[in-house]
Coordinates of C-alpha atoms and ligand atoms in Angstrom, one line a residue:
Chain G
X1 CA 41.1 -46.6 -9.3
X2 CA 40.0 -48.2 -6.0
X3 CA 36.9 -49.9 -5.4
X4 CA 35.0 -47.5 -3.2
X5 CA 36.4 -43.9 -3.4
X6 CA 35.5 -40.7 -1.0
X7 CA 36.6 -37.8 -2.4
X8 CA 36.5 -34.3 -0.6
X9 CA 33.1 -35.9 1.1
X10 CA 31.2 -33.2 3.6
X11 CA 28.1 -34.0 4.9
X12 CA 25.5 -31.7 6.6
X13 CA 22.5 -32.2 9.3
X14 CA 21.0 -29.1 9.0
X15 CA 23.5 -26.8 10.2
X16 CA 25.4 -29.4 12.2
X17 CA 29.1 -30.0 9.7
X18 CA 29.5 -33.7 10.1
X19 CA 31.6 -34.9 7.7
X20 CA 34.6 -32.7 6.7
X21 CA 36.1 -33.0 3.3
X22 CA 36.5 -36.7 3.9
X23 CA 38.5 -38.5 1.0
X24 CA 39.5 -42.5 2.1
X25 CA 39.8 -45.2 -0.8
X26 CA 39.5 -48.6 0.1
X27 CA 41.3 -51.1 -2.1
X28 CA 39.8 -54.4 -3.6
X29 CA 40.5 -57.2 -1.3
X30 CA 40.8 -54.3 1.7
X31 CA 39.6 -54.6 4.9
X32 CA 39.3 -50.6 6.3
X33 CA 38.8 -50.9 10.2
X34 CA 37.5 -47.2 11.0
X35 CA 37.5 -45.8 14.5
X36 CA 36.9 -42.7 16.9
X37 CA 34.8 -41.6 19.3
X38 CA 31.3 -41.3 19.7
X39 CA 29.8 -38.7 17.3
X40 CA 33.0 -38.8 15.2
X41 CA 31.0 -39.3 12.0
X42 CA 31.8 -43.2 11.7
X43 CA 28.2 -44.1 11.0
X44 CA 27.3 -41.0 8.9
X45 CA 30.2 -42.6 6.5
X46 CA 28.9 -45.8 6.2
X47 CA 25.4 -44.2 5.1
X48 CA 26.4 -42.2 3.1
X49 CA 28.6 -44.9 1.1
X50 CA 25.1 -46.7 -0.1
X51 CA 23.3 -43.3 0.0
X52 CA 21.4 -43.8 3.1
X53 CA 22.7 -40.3 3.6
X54 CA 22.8 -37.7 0.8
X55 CA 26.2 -35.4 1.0
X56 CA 26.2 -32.0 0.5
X57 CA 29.8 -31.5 -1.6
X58 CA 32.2 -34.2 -2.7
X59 CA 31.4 -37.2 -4.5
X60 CA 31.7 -40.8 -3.8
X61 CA 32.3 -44.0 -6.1
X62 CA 31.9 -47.7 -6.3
X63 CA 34.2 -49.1 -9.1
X64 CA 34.5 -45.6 -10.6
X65 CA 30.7 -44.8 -10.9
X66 CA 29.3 -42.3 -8.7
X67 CA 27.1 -42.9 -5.8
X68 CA 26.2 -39.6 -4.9
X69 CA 25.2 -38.3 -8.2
X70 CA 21.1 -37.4 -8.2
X71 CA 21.1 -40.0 -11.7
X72 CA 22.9 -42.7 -10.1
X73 CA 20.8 -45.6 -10.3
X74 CA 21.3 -46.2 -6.9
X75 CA 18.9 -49.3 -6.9
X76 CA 21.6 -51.2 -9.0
X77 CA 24.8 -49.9 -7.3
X78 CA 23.2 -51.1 -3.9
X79 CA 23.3 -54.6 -5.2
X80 CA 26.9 -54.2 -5.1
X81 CA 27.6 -52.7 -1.6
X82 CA 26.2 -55.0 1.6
X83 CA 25.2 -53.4 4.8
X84 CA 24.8 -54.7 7.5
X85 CA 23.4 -53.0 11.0
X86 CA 24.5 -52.6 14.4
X87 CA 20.1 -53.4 15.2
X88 CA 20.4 -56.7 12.8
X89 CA 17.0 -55.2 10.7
X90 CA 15.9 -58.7 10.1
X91 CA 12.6 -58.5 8.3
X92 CA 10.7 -59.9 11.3
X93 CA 7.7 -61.6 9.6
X94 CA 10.3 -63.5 7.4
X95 CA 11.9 -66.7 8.6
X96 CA 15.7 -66.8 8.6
X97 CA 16.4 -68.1 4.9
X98 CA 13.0 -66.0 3.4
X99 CA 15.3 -63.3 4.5
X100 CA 18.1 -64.1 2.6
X101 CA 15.7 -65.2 -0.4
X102 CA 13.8 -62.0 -0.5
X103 CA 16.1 -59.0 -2.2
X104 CA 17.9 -62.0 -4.9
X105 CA 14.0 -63.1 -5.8
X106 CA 12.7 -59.6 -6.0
X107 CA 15.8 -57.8 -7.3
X108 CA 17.3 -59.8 -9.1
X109 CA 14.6 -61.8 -10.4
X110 CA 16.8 -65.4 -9.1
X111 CA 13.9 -68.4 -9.1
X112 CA 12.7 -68.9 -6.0
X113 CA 14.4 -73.0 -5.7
X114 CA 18.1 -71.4 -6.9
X115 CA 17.9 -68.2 -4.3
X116 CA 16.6 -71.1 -2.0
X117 CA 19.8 -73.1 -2.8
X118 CA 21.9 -70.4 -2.5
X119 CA 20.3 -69.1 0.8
X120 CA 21.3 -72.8 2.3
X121 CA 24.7 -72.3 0.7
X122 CA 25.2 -69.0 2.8
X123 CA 23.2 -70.1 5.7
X124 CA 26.3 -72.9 6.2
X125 CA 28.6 -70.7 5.9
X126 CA 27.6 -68.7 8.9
X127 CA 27.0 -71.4 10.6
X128 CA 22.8 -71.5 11.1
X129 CA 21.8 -74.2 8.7
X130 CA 19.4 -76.0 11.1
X131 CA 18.0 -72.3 12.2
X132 CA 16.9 -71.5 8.1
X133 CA 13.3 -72.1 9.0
X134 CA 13.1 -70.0 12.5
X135 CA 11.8 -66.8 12.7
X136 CA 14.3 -64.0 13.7
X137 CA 12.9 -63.7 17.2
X138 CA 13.0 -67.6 17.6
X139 CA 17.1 -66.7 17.2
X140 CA 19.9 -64.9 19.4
X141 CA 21.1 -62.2 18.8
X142 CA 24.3 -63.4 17.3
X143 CA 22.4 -65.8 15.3
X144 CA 20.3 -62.9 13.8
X145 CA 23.3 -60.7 12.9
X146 CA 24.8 -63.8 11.3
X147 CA 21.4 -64.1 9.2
X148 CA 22.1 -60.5 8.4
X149 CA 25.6 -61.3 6.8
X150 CA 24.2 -63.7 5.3
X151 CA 21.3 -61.7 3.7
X152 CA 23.7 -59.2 2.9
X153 CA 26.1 -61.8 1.1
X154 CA 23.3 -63.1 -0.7
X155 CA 23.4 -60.3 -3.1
X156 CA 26.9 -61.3 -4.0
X157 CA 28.2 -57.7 -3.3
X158 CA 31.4 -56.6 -4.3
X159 CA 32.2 -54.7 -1.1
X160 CA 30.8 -55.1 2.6
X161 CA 30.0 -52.1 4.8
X162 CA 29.4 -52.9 9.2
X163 CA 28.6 -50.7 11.3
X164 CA 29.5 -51.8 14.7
X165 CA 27.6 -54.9 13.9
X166 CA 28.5 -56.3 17.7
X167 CA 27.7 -53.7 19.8
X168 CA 23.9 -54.6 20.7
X169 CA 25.4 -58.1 21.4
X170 CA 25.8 -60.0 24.8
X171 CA 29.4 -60.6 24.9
X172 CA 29.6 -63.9 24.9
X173 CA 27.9 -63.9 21.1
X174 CA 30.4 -61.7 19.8
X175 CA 32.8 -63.9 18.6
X176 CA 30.4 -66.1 16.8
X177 CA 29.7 -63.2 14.7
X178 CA 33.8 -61.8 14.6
X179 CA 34.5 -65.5 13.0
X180 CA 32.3 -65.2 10.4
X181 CA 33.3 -61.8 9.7
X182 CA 37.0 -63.0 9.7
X183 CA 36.3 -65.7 7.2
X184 CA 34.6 -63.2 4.8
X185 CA 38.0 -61.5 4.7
X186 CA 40.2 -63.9 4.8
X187 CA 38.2 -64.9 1.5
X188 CA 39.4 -61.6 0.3
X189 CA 35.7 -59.6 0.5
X190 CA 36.5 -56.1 0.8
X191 CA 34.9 -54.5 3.9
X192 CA 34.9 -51.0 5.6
X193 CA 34.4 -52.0 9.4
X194 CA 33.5 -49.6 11.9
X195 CA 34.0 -51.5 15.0
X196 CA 35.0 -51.1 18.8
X197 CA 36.8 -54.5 18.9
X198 CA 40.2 -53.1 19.0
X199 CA 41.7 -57.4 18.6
X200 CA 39.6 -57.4 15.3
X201 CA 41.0 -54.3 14.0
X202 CA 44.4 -55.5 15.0
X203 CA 44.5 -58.7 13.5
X204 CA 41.9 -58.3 10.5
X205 CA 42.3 -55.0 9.7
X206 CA 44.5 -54.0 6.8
X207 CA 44.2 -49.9 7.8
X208 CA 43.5 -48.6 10.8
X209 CA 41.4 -45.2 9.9
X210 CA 41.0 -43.3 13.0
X211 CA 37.8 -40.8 12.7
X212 CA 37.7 -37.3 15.2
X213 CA 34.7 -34.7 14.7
X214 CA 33.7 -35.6 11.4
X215 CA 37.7 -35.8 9.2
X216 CA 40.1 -38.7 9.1
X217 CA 42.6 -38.0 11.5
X218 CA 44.6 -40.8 10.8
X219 CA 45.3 -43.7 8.3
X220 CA 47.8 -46.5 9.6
X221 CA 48.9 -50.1 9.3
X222 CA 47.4 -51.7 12.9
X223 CA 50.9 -52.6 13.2
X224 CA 51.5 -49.2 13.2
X225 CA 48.9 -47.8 14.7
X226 CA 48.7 -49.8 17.4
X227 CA 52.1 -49.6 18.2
X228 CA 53.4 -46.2 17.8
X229 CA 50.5 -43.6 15.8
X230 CA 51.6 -41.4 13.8
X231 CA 49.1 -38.6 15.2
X232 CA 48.7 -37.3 18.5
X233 CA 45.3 -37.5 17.8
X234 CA 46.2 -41.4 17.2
X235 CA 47.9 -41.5 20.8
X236 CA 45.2 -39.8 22.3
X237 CA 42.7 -42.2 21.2
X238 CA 45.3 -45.3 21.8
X239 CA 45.9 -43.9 25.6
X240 CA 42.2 -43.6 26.1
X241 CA 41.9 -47.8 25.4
X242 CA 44.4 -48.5 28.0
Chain A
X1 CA 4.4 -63.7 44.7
X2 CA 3.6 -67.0 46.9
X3 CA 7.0 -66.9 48.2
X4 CA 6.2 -63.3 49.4
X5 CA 4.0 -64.1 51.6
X6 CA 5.3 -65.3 54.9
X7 CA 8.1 -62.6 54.0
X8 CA 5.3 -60.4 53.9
X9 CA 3.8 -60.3 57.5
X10 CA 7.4 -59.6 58.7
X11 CA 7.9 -56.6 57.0
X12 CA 5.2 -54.0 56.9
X13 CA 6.0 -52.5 53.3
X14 CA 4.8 -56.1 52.1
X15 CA 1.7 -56.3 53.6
X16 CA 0.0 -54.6 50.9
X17 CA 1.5 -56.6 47.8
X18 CA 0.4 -60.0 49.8
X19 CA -3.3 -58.7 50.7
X20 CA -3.4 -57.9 46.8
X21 CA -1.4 -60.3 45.2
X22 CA -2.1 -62.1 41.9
X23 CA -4.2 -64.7 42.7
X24 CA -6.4 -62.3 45.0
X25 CA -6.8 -60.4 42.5
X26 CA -7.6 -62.6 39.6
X27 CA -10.4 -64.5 42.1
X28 CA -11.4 -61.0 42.4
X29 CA -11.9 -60.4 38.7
X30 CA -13.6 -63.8 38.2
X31 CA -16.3 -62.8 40.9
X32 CA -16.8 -59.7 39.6
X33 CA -17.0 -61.0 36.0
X34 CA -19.3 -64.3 37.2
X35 CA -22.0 -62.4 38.9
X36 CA -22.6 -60.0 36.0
X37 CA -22.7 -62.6 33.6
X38 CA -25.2 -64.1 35.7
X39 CA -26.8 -60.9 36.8
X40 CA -26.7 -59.7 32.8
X41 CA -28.5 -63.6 31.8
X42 CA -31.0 -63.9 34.1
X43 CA -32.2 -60.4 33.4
X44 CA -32.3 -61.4 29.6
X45 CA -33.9 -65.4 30.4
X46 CA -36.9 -63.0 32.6
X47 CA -37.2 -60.6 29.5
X48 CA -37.7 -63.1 26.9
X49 CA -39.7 -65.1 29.4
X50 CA -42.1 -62.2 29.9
X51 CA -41.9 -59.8 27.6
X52 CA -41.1 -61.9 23.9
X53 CA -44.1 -62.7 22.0
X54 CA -43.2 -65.9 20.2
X55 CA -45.9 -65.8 17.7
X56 CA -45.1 -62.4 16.2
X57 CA -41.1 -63.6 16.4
X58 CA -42.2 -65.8 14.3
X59 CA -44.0 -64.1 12.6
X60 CA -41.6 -61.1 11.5
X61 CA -38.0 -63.0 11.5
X62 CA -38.9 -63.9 7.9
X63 CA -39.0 -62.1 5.6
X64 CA -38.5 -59.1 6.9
X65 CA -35.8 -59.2 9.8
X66 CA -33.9 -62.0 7.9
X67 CA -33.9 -59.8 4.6
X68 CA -33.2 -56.7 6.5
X69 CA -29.7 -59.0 7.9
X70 CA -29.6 -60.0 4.3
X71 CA -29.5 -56.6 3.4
X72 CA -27.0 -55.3 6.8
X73 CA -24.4 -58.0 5.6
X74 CA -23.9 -57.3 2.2
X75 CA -23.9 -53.6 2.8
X76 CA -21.1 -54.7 5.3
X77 CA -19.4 -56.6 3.3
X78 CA -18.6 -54.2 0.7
X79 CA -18.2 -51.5 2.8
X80 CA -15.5 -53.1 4.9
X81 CA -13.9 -54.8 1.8
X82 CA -14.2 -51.1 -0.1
X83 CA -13.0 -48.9 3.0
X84 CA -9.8 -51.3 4.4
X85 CA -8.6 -50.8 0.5
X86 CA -9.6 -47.5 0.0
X87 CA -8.0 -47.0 3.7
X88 CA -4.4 -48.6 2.9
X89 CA -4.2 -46.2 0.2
X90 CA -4.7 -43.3 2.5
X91 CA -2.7 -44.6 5.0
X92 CA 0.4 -44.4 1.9
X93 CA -1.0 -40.9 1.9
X94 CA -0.6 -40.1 4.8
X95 CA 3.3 -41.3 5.3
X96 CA 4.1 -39.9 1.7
X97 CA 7.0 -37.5 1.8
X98 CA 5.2 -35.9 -1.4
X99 CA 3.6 -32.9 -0.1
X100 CA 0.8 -32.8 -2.4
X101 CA -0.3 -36.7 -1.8
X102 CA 0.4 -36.1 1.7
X103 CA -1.6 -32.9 2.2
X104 CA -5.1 -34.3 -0.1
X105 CA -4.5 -37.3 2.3
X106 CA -4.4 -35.4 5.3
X107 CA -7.5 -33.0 4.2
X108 CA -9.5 -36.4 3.6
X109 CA -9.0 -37.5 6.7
X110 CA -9.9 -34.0 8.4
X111 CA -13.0 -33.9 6.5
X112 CA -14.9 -37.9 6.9
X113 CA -13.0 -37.9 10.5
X114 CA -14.3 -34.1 11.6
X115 CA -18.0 -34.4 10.3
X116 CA -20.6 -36.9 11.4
X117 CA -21.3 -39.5 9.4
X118 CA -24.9 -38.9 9.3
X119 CA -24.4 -35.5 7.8
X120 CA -21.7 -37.1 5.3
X121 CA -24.9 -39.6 4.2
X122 CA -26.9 -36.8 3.3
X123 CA -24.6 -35.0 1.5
X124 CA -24.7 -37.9 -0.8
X125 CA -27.9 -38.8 -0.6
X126 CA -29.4 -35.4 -1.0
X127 CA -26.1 -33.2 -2.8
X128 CA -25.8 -35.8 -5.4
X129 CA -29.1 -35.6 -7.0
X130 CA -29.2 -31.6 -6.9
X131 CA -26.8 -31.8 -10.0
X132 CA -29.3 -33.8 -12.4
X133 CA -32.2 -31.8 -13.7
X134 CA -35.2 -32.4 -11.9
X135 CA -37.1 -35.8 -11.8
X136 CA -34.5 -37.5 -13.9
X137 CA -32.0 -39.0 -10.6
X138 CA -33.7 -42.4 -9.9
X139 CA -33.5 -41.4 -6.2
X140 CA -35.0 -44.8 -5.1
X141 CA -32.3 -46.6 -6.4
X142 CA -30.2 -44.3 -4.5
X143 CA -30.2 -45.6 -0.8
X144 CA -27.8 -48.5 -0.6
X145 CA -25.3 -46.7 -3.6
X146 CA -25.4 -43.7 -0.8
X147 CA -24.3 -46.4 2.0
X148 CA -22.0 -48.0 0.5
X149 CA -20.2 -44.7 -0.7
X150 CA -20.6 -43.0 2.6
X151 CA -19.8 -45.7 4.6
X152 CA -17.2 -46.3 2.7
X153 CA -15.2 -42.6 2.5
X154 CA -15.5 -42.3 6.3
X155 CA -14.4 -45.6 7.3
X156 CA -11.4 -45.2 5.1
X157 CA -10.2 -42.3 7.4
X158 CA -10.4 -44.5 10.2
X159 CA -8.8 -47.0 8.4
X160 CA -5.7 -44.6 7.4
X161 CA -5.2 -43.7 10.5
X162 CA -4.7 -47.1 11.7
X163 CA -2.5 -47.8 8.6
X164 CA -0.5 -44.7 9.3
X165 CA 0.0 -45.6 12.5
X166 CA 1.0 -48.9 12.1
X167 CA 3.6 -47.9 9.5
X168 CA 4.9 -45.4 11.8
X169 CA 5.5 -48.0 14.5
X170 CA 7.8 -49.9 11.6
X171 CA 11.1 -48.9 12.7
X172 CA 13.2 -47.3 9.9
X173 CA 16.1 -49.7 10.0
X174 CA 13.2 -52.5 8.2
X175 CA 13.0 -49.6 4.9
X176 CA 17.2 -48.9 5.4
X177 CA 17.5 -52.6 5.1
X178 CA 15.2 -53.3 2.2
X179 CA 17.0 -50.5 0.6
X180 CA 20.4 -51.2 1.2
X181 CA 19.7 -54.3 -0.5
X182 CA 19.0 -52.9 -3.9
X183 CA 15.2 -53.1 -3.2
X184 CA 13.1 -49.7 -4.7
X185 CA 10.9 -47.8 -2.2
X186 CA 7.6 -49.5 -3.5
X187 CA 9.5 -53.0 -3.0
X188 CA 10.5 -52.1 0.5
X189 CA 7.0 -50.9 0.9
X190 CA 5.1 -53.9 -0.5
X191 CA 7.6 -56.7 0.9
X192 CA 8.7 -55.3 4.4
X193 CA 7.0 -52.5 5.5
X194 CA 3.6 -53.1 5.0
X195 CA 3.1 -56.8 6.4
X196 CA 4.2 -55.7 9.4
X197 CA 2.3 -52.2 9.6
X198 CA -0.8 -54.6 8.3
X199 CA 0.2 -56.6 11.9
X200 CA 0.0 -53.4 13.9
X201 CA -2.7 -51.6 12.3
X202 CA -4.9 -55.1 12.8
X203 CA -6.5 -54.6 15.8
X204 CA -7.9 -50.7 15.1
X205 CA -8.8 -52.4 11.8
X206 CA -10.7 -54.2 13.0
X207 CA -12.7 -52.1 16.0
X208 CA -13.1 -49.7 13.1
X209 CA -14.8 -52.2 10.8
X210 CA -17.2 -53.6 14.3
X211 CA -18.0 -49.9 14.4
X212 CA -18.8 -49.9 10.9
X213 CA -21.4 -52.3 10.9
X214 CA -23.2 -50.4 13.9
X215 CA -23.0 -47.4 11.8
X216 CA -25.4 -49.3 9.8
X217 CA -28.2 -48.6 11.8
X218 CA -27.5 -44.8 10.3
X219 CA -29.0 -45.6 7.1
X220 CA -32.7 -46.3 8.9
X221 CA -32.2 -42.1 8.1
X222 CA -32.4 -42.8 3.8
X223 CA -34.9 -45.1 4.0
X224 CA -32.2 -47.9 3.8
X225 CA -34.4 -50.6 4.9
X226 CA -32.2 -51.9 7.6
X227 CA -32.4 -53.6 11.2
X228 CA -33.5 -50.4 12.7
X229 CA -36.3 -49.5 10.3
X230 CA -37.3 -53.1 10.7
X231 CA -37.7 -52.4 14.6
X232 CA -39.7 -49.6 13.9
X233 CA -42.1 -50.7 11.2
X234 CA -43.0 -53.9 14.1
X235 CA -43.1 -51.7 17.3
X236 CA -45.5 -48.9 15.5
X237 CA -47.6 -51.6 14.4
X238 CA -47.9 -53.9 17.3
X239 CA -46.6 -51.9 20.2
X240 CA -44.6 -54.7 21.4
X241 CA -40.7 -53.0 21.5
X242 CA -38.8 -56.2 23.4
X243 CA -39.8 -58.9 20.7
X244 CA -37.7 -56.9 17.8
X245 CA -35.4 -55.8 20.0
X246 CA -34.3 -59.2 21.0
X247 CA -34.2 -60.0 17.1
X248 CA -32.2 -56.2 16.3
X249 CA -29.7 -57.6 18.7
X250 CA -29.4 -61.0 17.7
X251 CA -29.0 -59.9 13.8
X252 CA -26.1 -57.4 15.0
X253 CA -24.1 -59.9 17.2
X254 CA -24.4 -62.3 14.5
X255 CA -22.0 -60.0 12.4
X256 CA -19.4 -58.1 15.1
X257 CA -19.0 -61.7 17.1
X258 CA -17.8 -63.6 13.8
X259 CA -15.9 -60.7 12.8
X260 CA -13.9 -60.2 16.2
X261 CA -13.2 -63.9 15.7
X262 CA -11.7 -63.1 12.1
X263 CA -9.5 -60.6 12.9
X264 CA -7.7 -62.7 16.2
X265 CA -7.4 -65.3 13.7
X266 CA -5.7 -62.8 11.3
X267 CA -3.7 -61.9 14.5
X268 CA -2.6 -65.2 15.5
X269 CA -2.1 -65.9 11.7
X270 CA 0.9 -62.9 11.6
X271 CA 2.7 -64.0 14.8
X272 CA 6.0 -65.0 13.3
X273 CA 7.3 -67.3 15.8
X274 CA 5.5 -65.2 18.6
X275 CA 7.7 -64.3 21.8
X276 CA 9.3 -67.5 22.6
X277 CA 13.7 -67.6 22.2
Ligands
ATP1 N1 19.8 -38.1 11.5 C1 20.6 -37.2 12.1 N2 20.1 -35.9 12.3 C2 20.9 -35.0 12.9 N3 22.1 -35.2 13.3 C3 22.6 -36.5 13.2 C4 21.9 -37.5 12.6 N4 22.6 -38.6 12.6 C5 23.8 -38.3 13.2 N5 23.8 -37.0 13.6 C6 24.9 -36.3 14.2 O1 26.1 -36.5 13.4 C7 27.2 -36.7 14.2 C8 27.9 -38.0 13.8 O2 27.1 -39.1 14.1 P1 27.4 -40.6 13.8 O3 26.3 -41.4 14.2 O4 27.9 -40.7 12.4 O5 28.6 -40.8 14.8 P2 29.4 -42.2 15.1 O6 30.8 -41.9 14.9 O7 28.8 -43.3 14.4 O8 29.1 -42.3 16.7 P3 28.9 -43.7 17.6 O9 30.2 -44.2 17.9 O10 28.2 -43.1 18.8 O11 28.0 -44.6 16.7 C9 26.8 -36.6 15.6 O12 27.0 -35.4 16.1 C10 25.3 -36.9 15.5 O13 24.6 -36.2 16.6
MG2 MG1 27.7 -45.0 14.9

């Protein structure tokens, strides 16, 4: 069993087919880099692996439980997987450790002076300890995606989803937000990654999945893929980068 | 735009942006704004010079203007208190995705939005009592019950609307965040959404709840004895209009000045590090 599981996934807006019979399992400890083109479904995935998105057929599971099923109680398996947005979604009217504080105190019932403790605790780690008591638009935007993680860790999730969580950033704040996202895996947090930072995917990613009109196209190494894809689709793409 | 200037008289497209150019303008504005104030006082100092009797102002503030107030303000008070509540409540309504909730909030709102309030008043204050048998409704007790109630309902479609839209303007990435987080709907409602739609919605809030209290003057209609009745019980009797005019006004401003001031203080209070990076 892997610890998050597509299986025969296919995903409808409306009449528009935008996920096609999609399976992927991601491994514990895994970090799945997926990319493709705009429109190429890469997003739809993501949402639909915390059920932002319902799917039409297929079914999808965290740790063996399924996400997709009407029962799930999909309030509980959302604990486990952490999202976090290409927009940041700070809570606005929260400062910078409230949002970290808020879903452990309210979900999880945590006292508010241990989420606190653990809010500073995660705060550290991404590097925005003095920031805890700004308000997110007192803070950059690579300080608010980091706040994000952050928020997202707080949660203690077992898997991390990102959806091209550096593409609303200036450039020079990317890599402040790449570190921390580097650390997280090198501390062995499983994350599905859809990125366009093709030196991330090389050197963090464990798989390269390679998305085309809504199917997986492709599943390599990066050492692989990089070097010499399997798929002409795979070359295509690869070409296109040069 | 002071830089502009000199650069201005070389080229012609300029010459318009420098003869109105900020400062112009705002000197502009402060004239315009000075002399009206002035024109606006001095037409108010020559009224009360001339035309306010000080022994009957005197003579009528208390009991019955100040009592009348008395009576404005704590018709006001509950109403407002009463409608914002009832209001948020629609406003949920109205951004339900249950089709029943959403379409008994939408008819409420199409109903106290679409007929006068006048008419609403005395359909309460006149439909009610049909249902008892005759003589047994104590209709004199009725009045400020039918204010508060009809003041109430309608206000609470303004309200909605203001909550709606102020939810609406809450981009949907603040729910998808709440609820990718393990929050329920109600959470992401009560802890993220709604502080924020509260933010946007405060400002027609809060014109909706100074309109309120002019709607007030409505109830001279059922024999609410309120600022407007009192103006007409001292001008049939003494034939003086500008002496409880002067009072009507002062009573009203007394309540929509304090209340502007209450809700840019609940403004300023939700500014969340404002717009400074
Ligand atoms: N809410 C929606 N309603 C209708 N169609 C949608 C919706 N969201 C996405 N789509 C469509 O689904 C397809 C896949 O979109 P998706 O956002 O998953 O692509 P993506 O791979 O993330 O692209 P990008 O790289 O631009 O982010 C597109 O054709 C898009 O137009
Ligand atoms: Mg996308």
């Amino acid at each position: 069993m892997s610890l998050l599981e597509f299986d025969e996934v296919d995903k409808y807006f409306g009449e528009t087919h935008v996920l096609k019979d999609v399976g992927l399992n991601v491994e514990e400890g895994e970090v799945c880099v997926i990319i493709g083109p705009s429109g190429s479904g890469k997003s739809t995935l993501l949402r639909c692996a915390n059920r932002l998105e319902e799917i039409q057929d297929g079914e999808i599971r965290l740790e063996g439980t399924s996400i997709s099923d009407p029962d799930a109680d999909i309030n509980r398996l959302r604990q486990r997987i952490g999202m976090v947005f290409q927009s940041f979604n700070l809570f606005p009217h929260k400062t910078a450790v409230e949002n970290v504080t808020l879903a452990p105190t309210k979900v999880k019932g945590l006292k508010g002076d241990e989420a606190e403790r653990r809010a500073d605790e995660l705060l550290d780690r991404v590097g925005l300890s003095a920031q805890a008591d700004s308000y997110p638009n007192q803070l950059s935007g690579g300080q608010q995606q980091r706040v994000a993680i952050a928020r997202a860790l707080a949660m203690d999730p077992h898997v991390m989803l990102f959806d091209e969580v550096t593409s609303a950033l200036d450039p020079e704040l990317v890599g402040e937000v790449l570190e921390v996202m580097h650390d997280l895996a090198d501390e062995g947090m499983t994350m599905l990654v859809v990125t366009h930072e093709m030196g991330f995917a090389r050197e963090v990613g464990d798989r390269i999945v390679l998305m085309a009109d809504g199917r997986v196209v492709e599943d390599s190494p990066p050492e692989v893929f990089f070097e010499d894809p399997r798929t002409d689709r795979g070359k295509q793409f690869l070409s296109k980068l040069l | 735009m002071a830089e502009s200037y000199s650069e201005g008289r070389t080229r012609d497209g300029e010459y318009q942006e420098q003869f109105l150019n900020d400062k112009t303008l705002r000197r502009l504005g402060a004239t315009i704004a000075g002399l009206f104030t002035l024109g606006v006082g001095g037409l108010v100092a020559v009224i009360i010079f001339t035309q306010v009797d000080f022994d009957l102002f005197r003579e009528i503030i208390y009991p019955q203007f100040v009592e009348a107030f008395l009576r404005v303000l704590g018709i006001v008070l509950v109403g407002s208190l009463l409608s914002v509540t009832a209001g948020v409540i629609v406003g949920l309504g109205r951004v339900s995705n249950t089709r029943f909730t959403n379409a008994v909030a939408t008819g409420y709102v199409e109903f106290f939005r679409g007929t006068p309030l006048l008419f609403q008043l005395l359909v309460i204050f006149t439909g009610i009592p049909a249902f008892w048998p005759p003589g047994q409704f104590p209709i004199s007790e009725w009045a400020i019950p039918t204010a508060i109630i009809g003041l109430t309902l309608n206000h609470a479609a303004y309200v909605g609307e203001a909550v709606r839209g102020g939810i609406d303007a809450v981009p949907d990435g603040q729910m998808e965040a709440a609820r990718s987080l393990g929050m329920s709907y109600v959470q992401g409602m009560r802890e993220v959404v709604l502080p924020q739609a509260w933010r946007n919605a405060l400002a027609a809030i809060g014109n909706d709840q100074v309109i309120l209290v002019k709607d007030t003057s409505l109830l001279t209609v059922i024999a609410v004895p309120e600022l407007i009745s009192a103006f007409r019980n001292v001008n049939s009797a003494t034939f003086d209009p500008w002496t409880p005019i002067i009072l009507v006004a002062i009573a009203y401003l007394m309540i929509t000045i304090p209340l502007g001031k209450v809700v840019s203080h609940l403004e300023t209070r939700s500014d969340w590090g404002g717009d400074r990076r």
